[in-house]
Amino acid sequence: MGKWSRRKFLKSGVAAAAGAGALPAARGLRAASSEERPSSGPSAADQTPRERLLLDFGWRFHLGNADDPSLDFGYGRDGEYQKTGDFFVPSRLDFDDSDWEAIDLPHDWAVALPFHEDPWLTTHGSKPLGRTYPATSIGWYRRVFELPAGDLGRRLSLEFDGVFRNSMAALNGNFLGRNMSGYAPFRYDITDHAHYGGKNVLVVRVDATEFEGWFYEGAGIYRHVWLVKTNPVHVPQWGTFVTSTLAAETARVKITTEVVNESERDETCEVTSNIVDGNGQTVATIGPTALAVSAWRRREAVQRVKVSHPKLWSVETPHLYRLITTLRAGGKVTDRFETTFGIRSIRFDPQKGSFLNGEPVKIQGTCNHQDHAGVGTALPGRLQAFRIERLKAMGANSYRTSHNPPTPELLEACDRLGMMVMDETRMFSSCPEGLSQLSRLVRRDRNHPCVILWSTGNEEPEQGTARGARMCATMKRLVRRLDPTRPITQAMNGAWGQGISVIVDVQGFNYNLPHMDAFHQKFPQKPCIGTEVASTVSTRGIYVNDPAKGYVSAYDVNHPPWASTAEQWWQMYDARRWLSGGHVWTGFDYRGEPTPYGWPCISSHFGILDTCGFPKDNFYYYQAWWSGRPVLHLFPHWNWEGQEGKEIAVWCYSNLEKVELLLNGKSLGAQAMPPNGHVAWKVAYAPGVLEARGYRNGREALRARRETTGPAASIVLRPDRDTIAGDGEDVSVVEVQVVDRQGRLVPIADNKITFQVSGPGKIIGVGNGDPSSHEADKGTVRRAFNGLCVAIVQSARQAGSIQVRATSPGLESASATIQAQAVRPRPSVA
């Protein structure tokens, strides 16, 4: 497969060897031996109390094979589980990985695979993954790193934010564990398996032959990996929990801190908690609180404090606090642990809807999968913020993580930018695996103020059964134990009032507008929310359905039988106070589920924005009625050569009182704007200028124009940010516009754009939002789709000017400069 050239697993001259038994947790028997000379380093006593080091850089990757051990580095042939110490051939220090691909994380190998026509793959994005495609469904990752001798005596662990899916990990030939979920985070304690004062070999085998969803899920280590070093007496992963209640001008804050003692002697430690506001000012100090922790045990310290005149987290003013937890034992600091949290209240009322900080708030939300143009599921953290910024600009205030636990960077962006979140687990089950995934989700995410609801599933077959109710009740008990502050829901598409309906705190509705009033009349004491609504389908810049090309018109008229238009669902929800609001399916287009067509479509049409983040016309409908800002949006474009004299449907979205339409200066009449609606005309096409004028209080407030453009003449580059951090992680999304000689976007242009980058940066992906495009996401060439495409530029780990140049035959080229600033990168493993 091109850059992943096939090789024999025995190239290193090392035979496949035995390994440890399959255990679900991070366990091992002994560290692997080595002849490497110990590296110098400070002793454990001299180390900082805690280090959390990014382990994203410097990996090697190679495809394996699900059917043939000789193409899978011998896995499955020689009994890896028989003995400990030689698990995986690539775990050997002298293994030759020179023909493996050099990569950094996050990494999704599926996005680089070719598209493949197979009806079975269509819903998954038409990438050759699954048991039918053994040669492209297994991935191997290898990372060699050194640990100083001074780390001996500390506790070491590896934290994986997400691997898709069914991964196994080994360190120095010792089996660490296996994780089935492609979405839940997981951790391995490597203290016993590490080689101190020398090189360590980490190998991860990822098996993507099976799916968890019915959409594109990617493949690989697509989220961050961390190496964590602590003192034996420390706060464990996700070991703090901050809750608050509001009364008058005071917040009563409760802090629960877990302390583990992973040593051979009992310890008495002191827990001190400092609360710091967004300006860096300490607003409260609690403790020290004494806590006796026996050897190899865990205990909790509970502290309470009042914060006067707290700055509340809200959609408009997302104030955040930091909890700084300090542990002392034996006269020294053994840990310092930071937790971001917010102070706010959330309530769902069966008659009045939802409330944030005691004020009514209508949920204006979107559902979203986690892939993006150019990068698949391996999004740099900045892209998460980019997507939330786009949704906020539309007026959205809530985000459903459909249908799985999100990456931590998404929730951090929602905390920072003011976006409420319905946080959803992937597996609806009370089996050990299902409860484990749910527990990891809640423990990880419960300090995020953005999270307002836990969702236990989506359209589950057991949603209406007594068996489903029992499972949901067990899951609810777990959630209540871990977080008693938030309600739970489930996205139900039928069986309302039955099964899990009696268990959940907030009734979730997927679609089915005609059934909702009857449910509310029968169950007036059950709060309700739209967990999934609309499913309107459209293609950016397309105004005539084209099944052959796989395009759907962008007018708000197309939807599957179960769904509705944007106007239909929002008009109903907005008119009913008892409905807390809803989440549109979807905010962004995503790979897979190309409703209503199949091949050549490879991505959905459900998004309000396309896969690149370019708005479709419906974006402006929601912006008009959600954002509170004056809006006037006119469509379609006005390039209809060959259609002269034929009627064109012209729509206008606005929240102004009246809109007048003019063609080439001649008025075609004015119409009053209906609440939560739009106005439309039938206009005989003539080239020129189509103009809308919006009025408020009898005065013109806004104008919008659509002009017949000339042919494509040049390229314009618009980076979303022209200054980024030179940390090897940050990105700028460079928008490409194809314009005519007057600088107007040519709305039908499809020119092929070639990118070049010089300086301390690189292109990590390209895209154009075309749901039927089979062009490579990884590369330097992309056609414009209806005048637009993007290149995602990532900095290197150094400062300097990144020059981006775009060319196309027959067009004037364009350049843009992105400045990579000198910053201190996040601490990482060398």
PDB file of C-alpha atoms in Angstrom, residues 315-433:
ATOM      1  CA  VAL A 315     -22.918  30.406  27.660  1.00  0.00           C
ATOM      2  CA  GLU A 316     -22.308  34.159  27.455  1.00  0.00           C
ATOM      3  CA  THR A 317     -19.665  34.453  30.189  1.00  0.00           C
ATOM      4  CA  PRO A 318     -17.870  31.117  30.600  1.00  0.00           C
ATOM      5  CA  HIS A 319     -15.882  31.923  33.730  1.00  0.00           C
ATOM      6  CA  LEU A 320     -13.562  29.192  34.912  1.00  0.00           C
ATOM      7  CA  TYR A 321     -11.716  28.487  38.150  1.00  0.00           C
ATOM      8  CA  ARG A 322      -8.702  26.322  38.906  1.00  0.00           C
ATOM      9  CA  LEU A 323      -8.417  24.034  41.880  1.00  0.00           C
ATOM     10  CA  ILE A 324      -4.787  23.557  42.909  1.00  0.00           C
ATOM     11  CA  THR A 325      -4.450  20.521  45.168  1.00  0.00           C
ATOM     12  CA  THR A 326      -1.241  20.127  47.159  1.00  0.00           C
ATOM     13  CA  LEU A 327      -0.328  16.952  49.040  1.00  0.00           C
ATOM     14  CA  ARG A 328       2.335  16.869  51.739  1.00  0.00           C
ATOM     15  CA  ALA A 329       3.697  13.772  53.409  1.00  0.00           C
ATOM     16  CA  GLY A 330       6.842  13.244  55.432  1.00  0.00           C
ATOM     17  CA  GLY A 331       7.504  16.975  55.484  1.00  0.00           C
ATOM     18  CA  LYS A 332       7.626  17.448  51.708  1.00  0.00           C
ATOM     19  CA  VAL A 333       5.271  18.103  48.819  1.00  0.00           C
ATOM     20  CA  THR A 334       4.418  14.776  47.175  1.00  0.00           C
ATOM     21  CA  ASP A 335       1.899  15.996  44.588  1.00  0.00           C
ATOM     22  CA  ARG A 336       0.477  19.104  43.010  1.00  0.00           C
ATOM     23  CA  PHE A 337      -2.635  18.496  40.933  1.00  0.00           C
ATOM     24  CA  GLU A 338      -4.696  21.044  38.962  1.00  0.00           C
ATOM     25  CA  THR A 339      -8.391  20.807  38.108  1.00  0.00           C
ATOM     26  CA  THR A 340     -10.343  23.265  35.967  1.00  0.00           C
ATOM     27  CA  PHE A 341     -13.956  23.727  37.029  1.00  0.00           C
ATOM     28  CA  GLY A 342     -16.810  26.196  36.882  1.00  0.00           C
ATOM     29  CA  ILE A 343     -19.519  27.357  39.232  1.00  0.00           C
ATOM     30  CA  ARG A 344     -23.008  27.129  37.796  1.00  0.00           C
ATOM     31  CA  SER A 345     -26.376  25.453  38.282  1.00  0.00           C
ATOM     32  CA  ILE A 346     -28.492  23.478  35.816  1.00  0.00           C
ATOM     33  CA  ARG A 347     -32.129  22.477  36.148  1.00  0.00           C
ATOM     34  CA  PHE A 348     -34.719  20.858  33.872  1.00  0.00           C
ATOM     35  CA  ASP A 349     -38.334  21.711  34.623  1.00  0.00           C
ATOM     36  CA  PRO A 350     -41.214  19.629  33.174  1.00  0.00           C
ATOM     37  CA  GLN A 351     -43.312  22.742  32.475  1.00  0.00           C
ATOM     38  CA  LYS A 352     -40.799  25.521  31.993  1.00  0.00           C
ATOM     39  CA  GLY A 353     -37.871  23.865  30.224  1.00  0.00           C
ATOM     40  CA  SER A 354     -34.200  24.203  31.116  1.00  0.00           C
ATOM     41  CA  PHE A 355     -32.494  26.704  33.394  1.00  0.00           C
ATOM     42  CA  LEU A 356     -28.843  27.729  33.673  1.00  0.00           C
ATOM     43  CA  ASN A 357     -27.950  29.634  36.830  1.00  0.00           C
ATOM     44  CA  GLY A 358     -31.647  30.063  37.530  1.00  0.00           C
ATOM     45  CA  GLU A 359     -32.306  31.740  34.169  1.00  0.00           C
ATOM     46  CA  PRO A 360     -34.324  30.055  31.410  1.00  0.00           C
ATOM     47  CA  VAL A 361     -32.207  28.883  28.495  1.00  0.00           C
ATOM     48  CA  LYS A 362     -33.525  27.191  25.372  1.00  0.00           C
ATOM     49  CA  ILE A 363     -31.242  24.440  24.142  1.00  0.00           C
ATOM     50  CA  GLN A 364     -30.130  25.431  20.636  1.00  0.00           C
ATOM     51  CA  GLY A 365     -27.893  22.503  19.989  1.00  0.00           C
ATOM     52  CA  THR A 366     -26.273  20.264  17.424  1.00  0.00           C
ATOM     53  CA  CYS A 367     -25.233  16.622  17.360  1.00  0.00           C
ATOM     54  CA  ASN A 368     -21.780  15.919  15.970  1.00  0.00           C
ATOM     55  CA  HIS A 369     -19.478  13.066  15.119  1.00  0.00           C
ATOM     56  CA  GLN A 370     -15.777  13.665  15.596  1.00  0.00           C
ATOM     57  CA  ASP A 371     -14.185  13.638  12.129  1.00  0.00           C
ATOM     58  CA  HIS A 372     -13.145  16.645  10.072  1.00  0.00           C
ATOM     59  CA  ALA A 373     -11.925  17.247   6.528  1.00  0.00           C
ATOM     60  CA  GLY A 374      -8.274  16.483   5.928  1.00  0.00           C
ATOM     61  CA  VAL A 375      -7.567  14.733   9.219  1.00  0.00           C
ATOM     62  CA  GLY A 376     -10.340  12.178   9.743  1.00  0.00           C
ATOM     63  CA  THR A 377     -10.748  11.581  13.473  1.00  0.00           C
ATOM     64  CA  ALA A 378      -7.210  12.728  14.372  1.00  0.00           C
ATOM     65  CA  LEU A 379      -8.024  16.350  15.100  1.00  0.00           C
ATOM     66  CA  PRO A 380      -5.409  18.647  16.614  1.00  0.00           C
ATOM     67  CA  GLY A 381      -6.781  20.417  19.674  1.00  0.00           C
ATOM     68  CA  ARG A 382      -7.123  23.738  17.880  1.00  0.00           C
ATOM     69  CA  LEU A 383      -9.539  22.197  15.364  1.00  0.00           C
ATOM     70  CA  GLN A 384     -11.896  21.356  18.232  1.00  0.00           C
ATOM     71  CA  ALA A 385     -12.009  25.033  19.168  1.00  0.00           C
ATOM     72  CA  PHE A 386     -12.386  25.990  15.492  1.00  0.00           C
ATOM     73  CA  ARG A 387     -15.497  23.843  15.225  1.00  0.00           C
ATOM     74  CA  ILE A 388     -17.025  25.177  18.438  1.00  0.00           C
ATOM     75  CA  GLU A 389     -16.343  28.740  17.292  1.00  0.00           C
ATOM     76  CA  ARG A 390     -18.210  28.036  14.060  1.00  0.00           C
ATOM     77  CA  LEU A 391     -21.201  26.662  15.945  1.00  0.00           C
ATOM     78  CA  LYS A 392     -21.173  29.569  18.395  1.00  0.00           C
ATOM     79  CA  ALA A 393     -21.205  32.014  15.465  1.00  0.00           C
ATOM     80  CA  MET A 394     -24.414  30.334  14.305  1.00  0.00           C
ATOM     81  CA  GLY A 395     -25.978  30.836  17.735  1.00  0.00           C
ATOM     82  CA  ALA A 396     -25.699  27.262  18.971  1.00  0.00           C
ATOM     83  CA  ASN A 397     -25.332  26.854  22.730  1.00  0.00           C
ATOM     84  CA  SER A 398     -25.258  23.077  23.165  1.00  0.00           C
ATOM     85  CA  TYR A 399     -23.354  20.114  21.719  1.00  0.00           C
ATOM     86  CA  ARG A 400     -24.268  16.440  21.849  1.00  0.00           C
ATOM     87  CA  THR A 401     -21.267  14.103  21.643  1.00  0.00           C
ATOM     88  CA  SER A 402     -23.002  11.604  19.410  1.00  0.00           C
ATOM     89  CA  HIS A 403     -22.576   8.780  19.957  1.00  0.00           C
ATOM     90  CA  ASN A 404     -19.523   8.382  22.150  1.00  0.00           C
ATOM     91  CA  PRO A 405     -17.270   9.918  24.775  1.00  0.00           C
ATOM     92  CA  PRO A 406     -15.517  12.934  23.236  1.00  0.00           C
ATOM     93  CA  THR A 407     -11.872  13.844  23.236  1.00  0.00           C
ATOM     94  CA  PRO A 408     -10.861  15.963  26.265  1.00  0.00           C
ATOM     95  CA  GLU A 409      -9.899  18.894  24.010  1.00  0.00           C
ATOM     96  CA  LEU A 410     -13.497  19.209  22.840  1.00  0.00           C
ATOM     97  CA  LEU A 411     -14.779  19.664  26.377  1.00  0.00           C
ATOM     98  CA  GLU A 412     -11.960  22.070  27.162  1.00  0.00           C
ATOM     99  CA  ALA A 413     -13.036  24.182  24.184  1.00  0.00           C
ATOM    100  CA  CYS A 414     -16.675  24.044  25.299  1.00  0.00           C
ATOM    101  CA  ASP A 415     -15.684  25.098  28.815  1.00  0.00           C
ATOM    102  CA  ARG A 416     -13.621  27.973  27.482  1.00  0.00           C
ATOM    103  CA  LEU A 417     -16.015  29.207  24.806  1.00  0.00           C
ATOM    104  CA  GLY A 418     -19.349  28.647  26.526  1.00  0.00           C
ATOM    105  CA  MET A 419     -21.018  25.619  24.928  1.00  0.00           C
ATOM    106  CA  MET A 420     -23.214  23.270  26.967  1.00  0.00           C
ATOM    107  CA  VAL A 421     -22.674  19.554  26.370  1.00  0.00           C
ATOM    108  CA  MET A 422     -24.806  16.421  26.415  1.00  0.00           C
ATOM    109  CA  ASP A 423     -22.101  13.832  27.124  1.00  0.00           C
ATOM    110  CA  GLU A 424     -22.885  10.378  25.712  1.00  0.00           C
ATOM    111  CA  THR A 425     -21.436   6.950  26.351  1.00  0.00           C
ATOM    112  CA  ARG A 426     -20.979   4.519  23.462  1.00  0.00           C
ATOM    113  CA  MET A 427     -22.139   1.266  25.018  1.00  0.00           C
ATOM    114  CA  PHE A 428     -25.601   1.025  26.545  1.00  0.00           C
ATOM    115  CA  SER A 429     -25.122  -1.897  28.879  1.00  0.00           C
ATOM    116  CA  SER A 430     -24.818  -2.851  32.528  1.00  0.00           C
ATOM    117  CA  CYS A 431     -22.220  -5.504  31.694  1.00  0.00           C
ATOM    118  CA  PRO A 432     -18.740  -4.938  33.177  1.00  0.00           C
ATOM    119  CA  GLU A 433     -17.399  -3.450  29.954  1.00  0.00           C
TER     120      GLU A 433
END
